[in-house]
């Protein structure tokens, strides 16, 4: 019984290959194809046969198409400039011209968008910055997207933008102090923002950092441009 | 010359070989450039940049922009008798002036080495700039009336920021620098408006113009040897790949300070021991590309306040802060 029905299916299948299957047959095939691996195999063979007959088959294994596409992709030269020096010069110099023009346009936009985004408190339009072409080989970066990392709000104070801080008192037992798991999110109105002691403390640390950054860094005195305030000597 | 081998001999803390066994290898792996025919250009550009900043006479005005504020400053740099003389002053807002005198021009810095393509050996790791960043030449730009190459620097991980630097074609000085996140959000921007290079600098321009100025102090670096990290009493067990400790000091006000750089970015960690009754501040603050992250750590009943300040993403700062451990 099964044999004749599977024979029948195969007949229907070959009819389908020749575009001569009836609606009922097509429906039956579709229903069974999902679950019947023998029928799938059959389908594969018929497809190859029909392609060969129509002279469309280019050879190669009859293995799963998905697999063969995967291996084809892997075989393609990767455009990682670091590891593969055989990047065809043609492709690369062709693109360079476009990049150069895009780069000069991009810088204008970056400046404009930066200003507006600051006022509107939203991220810069992706379109403008898309001109800065990221490498196709950029690895996925660790999550930087969360807003708590980059609070660029519209506070105009020349100090550091401070979200409200959590404070904990150190107990004599020393056990109450835990390593904090989460940090205070930016965006809440903050009374700490104008806390002069905290601003002063952070400014001082920033100066120490700038000093070392300039001493061991490659940009000369530039790090001192970041210092917002200078403490009177001895404070 | 930057010789760490002598520093090694003075090592007393065998427990932390990664901090102390820094052996300098003079090699320059080529930082592959973007296009055929431009191979080695990125190398050359960075080398030129690192030399120009130290060895050229220059005087200019530049802007520093972050979060919608724009600051303007003047920078002066001259080399006299083999030593650098520099001054940076803020032209708007509260008067601030920073002066550094007497650093030998051939005193090599860790970043200087890395920018010139060297391979640094730390413990059993070899570190070079191109392990952590991709470099792309992005054509030309014109800044302060000068033609520049545009170099885009893309980080290979999420623990550091990207940069776009415009480098003066003739002198190699950086004319513009943007720091960006991985989503191409610009955090800060330096840009020269006016720059004079190579002329003799008027000595008046190098003297303090204010009563109160900050003298950048280099007593600790007379011989350009990072002996100071030998005495470190704390260390970061985890730092983003390629960050190298460059300095350690202790002061009552800020506590222990350790400084790290990867050649382009840098951060400082402050560890302050706490006593019962102290209030621990915790939180994150941001200004331009600089993050200041404060947190508390309690290790074997030794509560400390850890603050990480630097031009790195908060996620990196957080991880560094949590990894601070004392050196026994």
Coordinates of C-alpha atoms in Angstrom, one line a residue:
Chain A
X1 CA 0.0 0.0 0.0
X2 CA 2.7 2.4 1.0
X3 CA 4.8 1.3 -1.9
X4 CA 2.2 2.1 -4.4
X5 CA 1.4 5.4 -2.8
X6 CA 5.1 6.3 -2.7
X7 CA 5.4 5.2 -6.3
X8 CA 2.5 7.4 -7.1
X9 CA 4.1 10.3 -5.3
X10 CA 7.3 9.8 -7.3
X11 CA 5.3 9.8 -10.5
X12 CA 3.6 13.0 -9.4
X13 CA 7.0 14.4 -8.6
X14 CA 8.4 13.7 -12.0
X15 CA 5.2 15.2 -13.5
X16 CA 5.8 18.2 -11.3
X17 CA 9.3 18.5 -12.7
X18 CA 7.9 18.7 -16.2
X19 CA 5.2 21.2 -15.1
X20 CA 2.6 18.6 -15.8
X21 CA 1.3 17.8 -12.3
X22 CA -2.3 18.4 -11.4
X23 CA -3.3 20.6 -8.5
X24 CA -4.2 17.5 -6.4
X25 CA -0.9 16.0 -7.0
X26 CA 1.0 19.1 -6.1
X27 CA -0.9 19.3 -2.9
X28 CA -0.1 15.8 -2.0
X29 CA 3.5 16.2 -2.7
X30 CA 3.8 19.4 -0.7
X31 CA 2.1 17.6 2.2
X32 CA 4.4 14.7 2.2
X33 CA 7.6 16.4 1.3
X34 CA 8.1 17.9 4.7
X35 CA 8.1 14.6 6.5
X36 CA 9.3 12.0 4.0
X37 CA 13.1 12.1 3.6
X38 CA 13.0 9.5 0.9
X39 CA 10.8 11.8 -1.1
X40 CA 13.2 14.6 -0.5
X41 CA 16.0 12.6 -1.8
X42 CA 13.9 11.8 -4.8
X43 CA 13.2 15.4 -5.4
X44 CA 16.8 16.2 -5.2
X45 CA 17.7 13.6 -7.8
X46 CA 14.9 14.6 -10.1
X47 CA 16.0 18.2 -9.9
X48 CA 19.5 17.3 -10.8
X49 CA 18.3 15.1 -13.6
X50 CA 16.1 17.7 -15.0
X51 CA 18.8 20.4 -14.8
X52 CA 21.2 18.1 -16.6
X53 CA 18.7 17.4 -19.2
X54 CA 18.0 21.1 -19.7
X55 CA 21.8 21.6 -19.6
X56 CA 21.5 23.9 -16.7
X57 CA 23.5 21.8 -14.2
X58 CA 27.0 23.1 -13.7
X59 CA 28.3 20.0 -11.9
X60 CA 29.4 19.8 -8.4
X61 CA 28.1 17.7 -5.6
X62 CA 24.5 17.0 -5.1
X63 CA 24.8 17.6 -1.5
X64 CA 22.6 20.1 0.3
X65 CA 22.5 23.4 -1.5
X66 CA 22.8 25.4 1.7
X67 CA 26.0 23.6 2.6
X68 CA 27.5 24.2 -0.8
X69 CA 26.7 27.9 -0.6
X70 CA 28.3 28.1 2.8
X71 CA 31.5 26.6 1.6
X72 CA 31.5 28.8 -1.5
X73 CA 31.3 31.8 0.8
X74 CA 34.2 30.6 2.9
X75 CA 36.3 30.1 -0.2
X76 CA 35.8 33.6 -1.3
X77 CA 38.7 35.9 -0.5
X78 CA 38.1 37.8 2.6
X79 CA 38.6 41.5 2.5
X80 CA 40.4 41.8 5.8
X81 CA 43.2 44.1 4.8
X82 CA 45.4 42.7 7.6
X83 CA 45.6 39.1 6.7
X84 CA 45.1 39.0 3.1
X85 CA 47.5 41.1 1.1
X86 CA 46.2 39.8 -2.2
X87 CA 43.3 42.3 -2.3
X88 CA 42.9 43.0 -6.0
X89 CA 44.1 46.5 -6.6
X90 CA 41.3 47.3 -9.0
X91 CA 38.5 46.8 -6.5
X92 CA 40.3 48.7 -3.8
X93 CA 41.4 51.9 -5.6
X94 CA 38.0 52.0 -7.2
X95 CA 36.4 52.5 -3.9
X96 CA 39.0 54.9 -2.5
X97 CA 37.9 57.8 -4.6
X98 CA 34.4 57.5 -3.3
X99 CA 35.5 57.2 0.2
X100 CA 37.7 60.4 0.0
X101 CA 34.7 62.4 -1.2
X102 CA 32.5 60.9 1.4
X103 CA 35.0 61.6 4.1
X104 CA 35.1 65.3 3.4
X105 CA 31.3 65.5 3.4
X106 CA 31.1 63.4 6.5
X107 CA 33.1 65.7 8.6
X108 CA 30.8 68.6 7.8
X109 CA 27.8 66.6 8.8
X110 CA 29.4 65.3 11.9
X111 CA 29.8 68.8 13.2
X112 CA 26.3 69.8 12.3
X113 CA 24.6 66.8 13.6
X114 CA 26.6 66.9 16.8
X115 CA 25.3 70.3 17.6
X116 CA 21.7 69.4 16.9
X117 CA 21.9 66.2 18.6
X118 CA 23.2 67.9 21.7
X119 CA 20.2 70.2 21.8
X120 CA 17.6 67.6 21.0
X121 CA 19.1 65.0 23.2
X122 CA 19.0 62.3 20.7
X123 CA 21.6 60.3 18.8
X124 CA 23.0 61.8 15.6
X125 CA 21.2 60.8 12.4
X126 CA 22.6 57.6 11.2
X127 CA 22.5 58.7 7.6
X128 CA 25.1 61.4 7.9
X129 CA 27.6 59.3 9.8
X130 CA 27.0 56.3 7.6
X131 CA 29.5 58.0 5.2
X132 CA 32.3 57.0 7.6
X133 CA 32.6 53.6 6.2
X134 CA 33.0 50.9 8.8
X135 CA 35.1 48.0 8.0
X136 CA 33.3 44.9 6.9
X137 CA 35.4 43.1 9.4
X138 CA 34.4 45.0 12.5
X139 CA 33.9 42.5 15.3
X140 CA 30.7 43.0 17.2
X141 CA 31.5 45.3 20.1
X142 CA 30.6 44.8 23.6
X143 CA 27.4 46.6 24.6
X144 CA 28.1 50.3 24.5
X145 CA 24.6 51.2 23.5
X146 CA 23.0 51.6 26.9
X147 CA 22.3 55.2 27.7
X148 CA 23.8 55.1 31.1
X149 CA 27.2 54.9 29.6
X150 CA 27.1 58.0 27.6
X151 CA 25.0 60.7 29.1
X152 CA 25.3 63.7 26.8
X153 CA 22.6 65.9 28.1
X154 CA 22.2 69.6 27.8
X155 CA 23.8 70.7 31.0
X156 CA 26.0 73.6 30.5
X157 CA 28.1 73.5 33.6
X158 CA 31.8 73.3 33.0
X159 CA 32.1 70.5 35.4
X160 CA 31.4 66.8 34.9
X161 CA 27.9 65.7 34.3
X162 CA 27.0 63.8 37.3
X163 CA 24.0 61.6 37.7
X164 CA 22.7 61.2 41.2
X165 CA 25.2 59.1 43.1
X166 CA 24.5 56.4 45.5
X167 CA 26.3 56.7 48.8
X168 CA 27.1 54.1 51.3
X169 CA 28.6 54.5 54.6
X170 CA 31.5 52.2 55.5
X171 CA 30.7 50.4 58.7
X172 CA 33.4 49.4 61.1
X173 CA 32.8 45.8 60.3
X174 CA 33.6 46.6 56.7
X175 CA 30.9 44.1 55.6
X176 CA 28.2 46.5 54.5
X177 CA 30.2 47.7 51.5
X178 CA 29.3 45.7 48.5
X179 CA 30.7 46.0 45.0
X180 CA 27.9 47.8 43.2
X181 CA 26.2 45.8 40.5
X182 CA 24.4 48.6 38.7
X183 CA 25.2 52.2 38.3
X184 CA 22.9 55.1 38.6
X185 CA 21.3 56.0 35.3
X186 CA 21.7 59.3 33.7
X187 CA 18.7 61.4 33.1
X188 CA 17.3 62.1 36.5
X189 CA 17.4 65.6 37.8
X190 CA 20.4 65.7 40.0
X191 CA 21.3 67.7 43.0
X192 CA 24.7 66.2 43.0
X193 CA 25.4 67.9 39.7
X194 CA 26.4 71.1 41.5
X195 CA 28.0 69.5 44.5
X196 CA 31.2 71.5 44.6
X197 CA 33.1 69.1 46.7
X198 CA 32.5 66.2 44.3
X199 CA 33.2 68.4 41.3
X200 CA 36.4 69.5 42.9
X201 CA 37.4 66.0 43.8
X202 CA 36.8 64.7 40.3
X203 CA 38.6 67.7 38.8
X204 CA 41.6 67.0 40.8
X205 CA 41.6 63.4 39.7
X206 CA 41.2 64.5 36.1
X207 CA 44.3 66.7 36.4
X208 CA 46.3 63.8 37.7
X209 CA 45.1 61.7 34.9
X210 CA 45.8 64.4 32.3
X211 CA 49.3 64.7 33.7
X212 CA 50.1 61.1 33.3
X213 CA 48.3 60.8 30.0
X214 CA 50.4 63.6 28.7
X215 CA 53.6 62.2 30.1
X216 CA 53.3 58.7 28.7
X217 CA 51.0 59.5 25.8
X218 CA 51.7 60.4 22.2
X219 CA 49.7 63.6 22.0
X220 CA 51.8 66.1 23.9
X221 CA 50.0 68.6 26.1
X222 CA 46.6 67.9 24.5
X223 CA 45.2 66.0 27.5
X224 CA 45.3 69.2 29.5
X225 CA 42.7 70.7 27.2
X226 CA 40.2 68.4 29.0
X227 CA 40.8 69.9 32.4
X228 CA 37.8 72.0 33.4
X229 CA 39.1 73.7 36.5
X230 CA 42.3 74.2 38.3
X231 CA 42.4 74.0 42.0
X232 CA 44.2 76.7 44.0
X233 CA 47.5 75.3 45.2
X234 CA 47.3 73.5 48.5
X235 CA 43.6 72.8 48.5
Chain B
X1 CA 66.7 55.7 25.7
X2 CA 63.7 53.9 27.1
X3 CA 65.4 50.9 28.7
X4 CA 63.4 48.7 30.9
X5 CA 66.0 46.0 31.3
X6 CA 67.6 48.0 34.1
X7 CA 64.2 48.4 35.6
X8 CA 63.8 44.6 35.6
X9 CA 67.0 44.2 37.7
X10 CA 65.4 46.4 40.3
X11 CA 62.3 44.3 40.5
X12 CA 61.4 43.3 44.0
X13 CA 58.0 41.9 43.4
X14 CA 58.2 38.6 41.6
X15 CA 54.5 38.1 42.3
X16 CA 53.5 40.4 39.5
X17 CA 55.6 39.6 36.5
X18 CA 53.2 41.1 34.1
X19 CA 53.7 44.5 35.6
X20 CA 57.5 44.4 35.8
X21 CA 59.0 42.2 33.1
X22 CA 58.5 44.7 30.4
X23 CA 61.2 44.1 27.8
X24 CA 61.3 46.4 24.9
X25 CA 61.6 44.9 21.5
X26 CA 62.6 47.1 18.6
X27 CA 60.5 45.8 15.8
X28 CA 58.0 47.5 13.6
X29 CA 55.3 45.2 12.3
X30 CA 53.7 47.0 9.5
X31 CA 50.3 48.5 10.1
X32 CA 48.8 47.5 6.9
X33 CA 47.2 50.4 5.0
X34 CA 44.0 50.5 3.1
X35 CA 45.0 50.5 -0.5
X36 CA 47.6 48.8 -2.6
X37 CA 50.3 51.3 -3.2
X38 CA 49.7 52.8 0.2
X39 CA 51.1 49.9 2.2
X40 CA 53.3 51.2 5.0
X41 CA 51.8 54.7 4.7
X42 CA 49.9 54.3 7.9
X43 CA 53.1 53.2 9.6
X44 CA 54.9 56.2 8.3
X45 CA 52.1 58.6 9.2
X46 CA 52.0 57.5 12.8
X47 CA 55.8 57.6 13.1
X48 CA 55.8 61.1 11.7
X49 CA 53.0 62.1 14.1
X50 CA 54.8 60.8 17.2
X51 CA 58.0 62.5 16.2
X52 CA 56.4 65.8 15.2
X53 CA 54.6 66.3 18.5
X54 CA 57.8 66.0 20.4
X55 CA 60.4 67.6 18.1
X56 CA 58.7 70.4 16.2
X57 CA 58.4 74.0 17.2
X58 CA 54.8 74.9 16.9
X59 CA 52.4 77.5 18.2
X60 CA 48.7 77.5 17.5
X61 CA 45.1 78.0 18.6
X62 CA 42.6 75.1 18.7
X63 CA 39.1 74.3 19.8
X64 CA 38.0 71.5 22.1
X65 CA 34.4 70.6 21.7
X66 CA 32.4 68.2 23.8
X67 CA 28.7 67.8 24.6
X68 CA 27.9 71.1 23.0
X69 CA 30.4 73.2 24.8
X70 CA 33.3 74.7 22.8
X71 CA 36.5 75.6 24.5
X72 CA 39.4 77.4 22.9
X73 CA 43.0 77.2 23.8
X74 CA 46.5 78.1 22.8
X75 CA 49.4 75.6 22.7
X76 CA 53.1 76.4 22.4
X77 CA 55.9 73.9 22.0
X78 CA 59.6 74.4 21.5
X79 CA 62.7 72.3 21.7
X80 CA 65.8 74.0 23.2
X81 CA 69.0 72.2 24.0
X82 CA 67.4 68.9 23.6
X83 CA 64.6 69.6 26.0
X84 CA 61.0 70.4 25.4
X85 CA 59.3 73.6 26.6
X86 CA 55.5 73.6 26.4
X87 CA 52.6 75.7 27.5
X88 CA 48.9 75.2 27.1
X89 CA 46.4 77.8 28.1
X90 CA 42.6 77.9 28.1
X91 CA 41.4 81.1 26.4
X92 CA 37.8 80.9 27.6
X93 CA 36.2 80.2 31.0
X94 CA 38.3 80.2 34.1
X95 CA 41.9 81.0 33.3
X96 CA 44.0 77.8 33.3
X97 CA 47.6 77.3 32.2
X98 CA 49.8 74.3 32.1
X99 CA 53.5 74.5 31.7
X100 CA 56.0 71.7 31.2
X101 CA 59.7 72.4 31.0
X102 CA 62.8 70.3 30.6
X103 CA 61.6 66.9 29.4
X104 CA 64.4 65.5 27.3
X105 CA 63.2 65.3 23.7
X106 CA 64.5 61.8 23.3
X107 CA 62.8 60.5 26.4
X108 CA 60.6 57.9 24.8
X109 CA 57.1 57.2 26.1
X110 CA 55.2 54.0 26.0
X111 CA 52.7 55.5 23.5
X112 CA 55.5 56.9 21.5
X113 CA 56.9 53.4 21.1
X114 CA 53.6 51.9 20.2
X115 CA 52.8 54.6 17.7
X116 CA 56.1 54.0 16.0
X117 CA 55.0 50.4 15.5
X118 CA 57.0 48.7 18.2
X119 CA 56.2 45.5 19.9
X120 CA 56.2 45.6 23.6
X121 CA 56.6 42.5 25.6
X122 CA 54.7 42.4 28.9
X123 CA 55.1 39.2 30.9
X124 CA 54.5 36.6 28.2
X125 CA 52.4 38.8 26.0
X126 CA 53.6 40.8 23.0
X127 CA 51.6 44.0 22.5
X128 CA 51.4 46.2 19.5
X129 CA 49.0 48.9 18.3
X130 CA 47.5 47.0 15.4
X131 CA 46.3 44.2 17.8
X132 CA 43.8 46.6 19.1
X133 CA 43.0 49.0 16.3
X134 CA 42.3 48.9 12.6
X135 CA 43.8 51.8 10.6
X136 CA 42.2 53.3 7.5
X137 CA 43.3 56.2 5.3
X138 CA 40.2 58.2 4.5
X139 CA 41.5 60.7 2.0
X140 CA 42.3 64.3 2.6
X141 CA 41.0 67.3 4.5
X142 CA 41.9 70.9 5.0
X143 CA 42.3 72.3 8.5
X144 CA 43.7 75.6 9.7
X145 CA 44.6 76.3 6.1
X146 CA 46.8 73.2 5.9
X147 CA 46.3 70.0 3.9
X148 CA 46.0 66.8 5.9
X149 CA 45.7 63.1 5.6
X150 CA 42.6 61.7 7.4
X151 CA 43.3 58.6 9.4
X152 CA 40.4 56.6 10.8
X153 CA 41.2 54.4 13.8
X154 CA 38.7 51.7 14.5
X155 CA 38.9 49.7 17.8
X156 CA 38.8 46.0 17.6
X157 CA 36.9 45.6 20.8
X158 CA 34.3 47.4 22.8
X159 CA 36.7 48.5 25.5
X160 CA 38.1 51.5 23.7
X161 CA 36.9 54.3 21.5
X162 CA 37.5 55.0 17.8
X163 CA 39.4 58.0 16.5
X164 CA 39.5 60.1 13.4
X165 CA 42.8 62.0 13.2
X166 CA 43.7 64.6 10.5
X167 CA 47.5 64.7 10.2
X168 CA 49.2 67.6 8.6
X169 CA 50.8 66.4 5.4
X170 CA 54.0 68.5 5.7
X171 CA 54.8 68.3 9.4
X172 CA 52.9 65.3 10.7
X173 CA 51.2 67.2 13.5
X174 CA 47.6 66.2 14.4
X175 CA 45.3 69.0 13.2
X176 CA 42.1 67.5 14.2
X177 CA 41.1 64.6 16.4
X178 CA 37.6 63.1 17.0
X179 CA 36.9 60.5 19.6
X180 CA 33.9 58.3 18.6
X181 CA 31.9 55.5 20.0
X182 CA 31.2 52.3 18.1
X183 CA 27.9 53.8 16.9
X184 CA 29.9 56.7 15.4
X185 CA 28.7 59.1 18.0
X186 CA 31.3 61.9 18.4
X187 CA 32.3 62.4 22.0
X188 CA 34.9 65.0 21.7
X189 CA 36.7 66.9 19.0
X190 CA 40.0 68.8 18.9
X191 CA 40.6 71.0 15.9
X192 CA 43.3 73.6 15.2
X193 CA 42.1 76.9 13.9
X194 CA 45.6 78.4 13.4
X195 CA 49.0 76.7 13.5
X196 CA 52.5 78.0 13.0
X197 CA 55.1 75.3 12.6
X198 CA 58.9 75.3 12.5
X199 CA 59.5 78.9 13.4
X200 CA 61.5 80.1 16.4
X201 CA 59.2 80.5 19.3
X202 CA 59.1 83.8 21.2
X203 CA 60.3 82.9 24.7
X204 CA 57.5 85.0 26.1
X205 CA 55.0 82.5 24.7
X206 CA 56.6 79.8 26.9
X207 CA 56.5 81.7 30.1
X208 CA 53.5 81.6 32.4
X209 CA 51.1 84.4 31.7
X210 CA 49.1 83.9 34.8
X211 CA 50.0 84.2 38.5
X212 CA 48.6 80.7 39.1
X213 CA 49.6 78.0 36.7
X214 CA 50.1 74.3 36.9
X215 CA 53.6 73.2 36.5
X216 CA 53.6 69.7 35.1
X217 CA 56.2 68.0 37.1
X218 CA 58.6 65.4 35.9
X219 CA 61.0 64.7 38.7
X220 CA 59.9 61.2 38.7
X221 CA 60.9 60.8 35.1
X222 CA 64.5 62.1 35.0
X223 CA 65.9 59.1 33.3
X224 CA 62.7 58.1 31.5
X225 CA 62.5 54.8 33.3
X226 CA 59.2 53.7 34.8
X227 CA 60.7 52.6 38.1
X228 CA 57.7 53.9 39.8
X229 CA 55.5 50.9 38.8
X230 CA 57.9 48.7 40.9
X231 CA 56.5 50.2 44.0
X232 CA 52.8 49.7 43.1
X233 CA 50.8 48.3 45.9
X234 CA 47.7 47.8 43.8
X235 CA 47.2 46.4 40.4
X236 CA 44.3 45.9 37.9
X237 CA 43.9 42.2 37.4
X238 CA 41.9 42.9 34.3
X239 CA 42.6 45.6 31.8
X240 CA 41.4 45.8 28.2
X241 CA 43.9 44.0 25.9
X242 CA 47.0 46.0 25.1
X243 CA 46.8 48.4 28.0
X244 CA 50.2 48.7 29.7
X245 CA 50.9 50.2 33.1
X246 CA 53.0 53.3 32.8
X247 CA 53.2 54.9 36.2
X248 CA 52.3 54.5 39.9
X249 CA 52.3 56.9 42.7
X250 CA 50.7 57.4 46.1
X251 CA 49.5 60.7 47.6
X252 CA 47.3 61.3 50.6
X253 CA 44.6 63.1 48.7
X254 CA 43.9 60.7 45.9
X255 CA 45.4 57.5 47.3
X256 CA 47.2 55.1 45.0
X257 CA 47.2 56.0 41.4
X258 CA 48.0 53.6 38.5
X259 CA 48.1 54.8 34.9
X260 CA 47.7 52.7 31.8
X261 CA 47.8 53.3 28.1
X262 CA 47.4 51.3 24.9
X263 CA 49.3 53.8 22.8
X264 CA 46.2 55.8 21.9
X265 CA 43.9 55.8 24.8
X266 CA 44.7 56.0 28.5
X267 CA 43.1 55.7 31.9
X268 CA 44.1 56.2 35.5
X269 CA 42.9 54.2 38.5
X270 CA 42.7 55.7 41.9
X271 CA 42.4 53.5 45.0
X272 CA 41.8 55.2 48.2
X273 CA 41.7 53.2 51.4
X274 CA 38.7 54.0 53.5
X275 CA 38.1 54.2 57.3
X276 CA 34.9 53.4 59.1
X277 CA 32.6 56.4 58.8
X278 CA 33.8 57.4 55.3
X279 CA 31.1 57.9 52.7
X280 CA 31.7 55.9 49.6
X281 CA 30.7 57.7 46.4
X282 CA 29.4 55.5 43.6
X283 CA 28.4 56.5 40.1
X284 CA 29.5 57.4 36.6
X285 CA 30.2 60.8 35.3
X286 CA 31.1 61.8 31.8
X287 CA 32.7 64.7 30.1
X288 CA 33.4 64.5 26.4
X289 CA 35.3 61.3 26.0
X290 CA 36.4 61.1 29.6
X291 CA 34.6 58.9 32.0
X292 CA 34.9 59.0 35.8
X293 CA 33.6 55.9 37.5
X294 CA 33.5 55.7 41.2
X295 CA 32.8 52.5 43.1
X296 CA 33.6 50.8 46.3
X297 CA 35.4 47.6 46.8
X298 CA 35.6 45.6 49.9
X299 CA 38.4 43.0 49.9
X300 CA 39.1 41.0 53.0
X301 CA 37.7 43.8 55.1
X302 CA 39.9 46.4 53.4
X303 CA 37.3 48.8 52.0
X304 CA 38.6 51.0 49.3
X305 CA 37.1 53.6 47.0
X306 CA 38.1 53.0 43.4
X307 CA 37.8 55.6 40.8
X308 CA 38.7 55.1 37.1
X309 CA 39.2 58.2 35.0
X310 CA 40.0 57.9 31.4
X311 CA 39.0 58.1 27.7
X312 CA 37.6 54.6 27.6
X313 CA 34.0 53.4 27.6
X314 CA 32.3 53.1 30.9
X315 CA 32.0 49.3 30.4
X316 CA 35.8 49.0 30.4
X317 CA 36.1 51.4 33.4
X318 CA 33.6 49.3 35.3
X319 CA 35.5 46.1 34.7
X320 CA 38.8 47.6 35.6
X321 CA 37.5 49.0 38.8
X322 CA 36.0 45.7 39.9
X323 CA 39.3 44.0 39.2
X324 CA 41.6 46.1 41.4
X325 CA 43.5 43.9 43.9
X326 CA 46.3 44.7 46.3
X327 CA 49.7 43.4 45.8
X328 CA 50.7 41.5 48.9

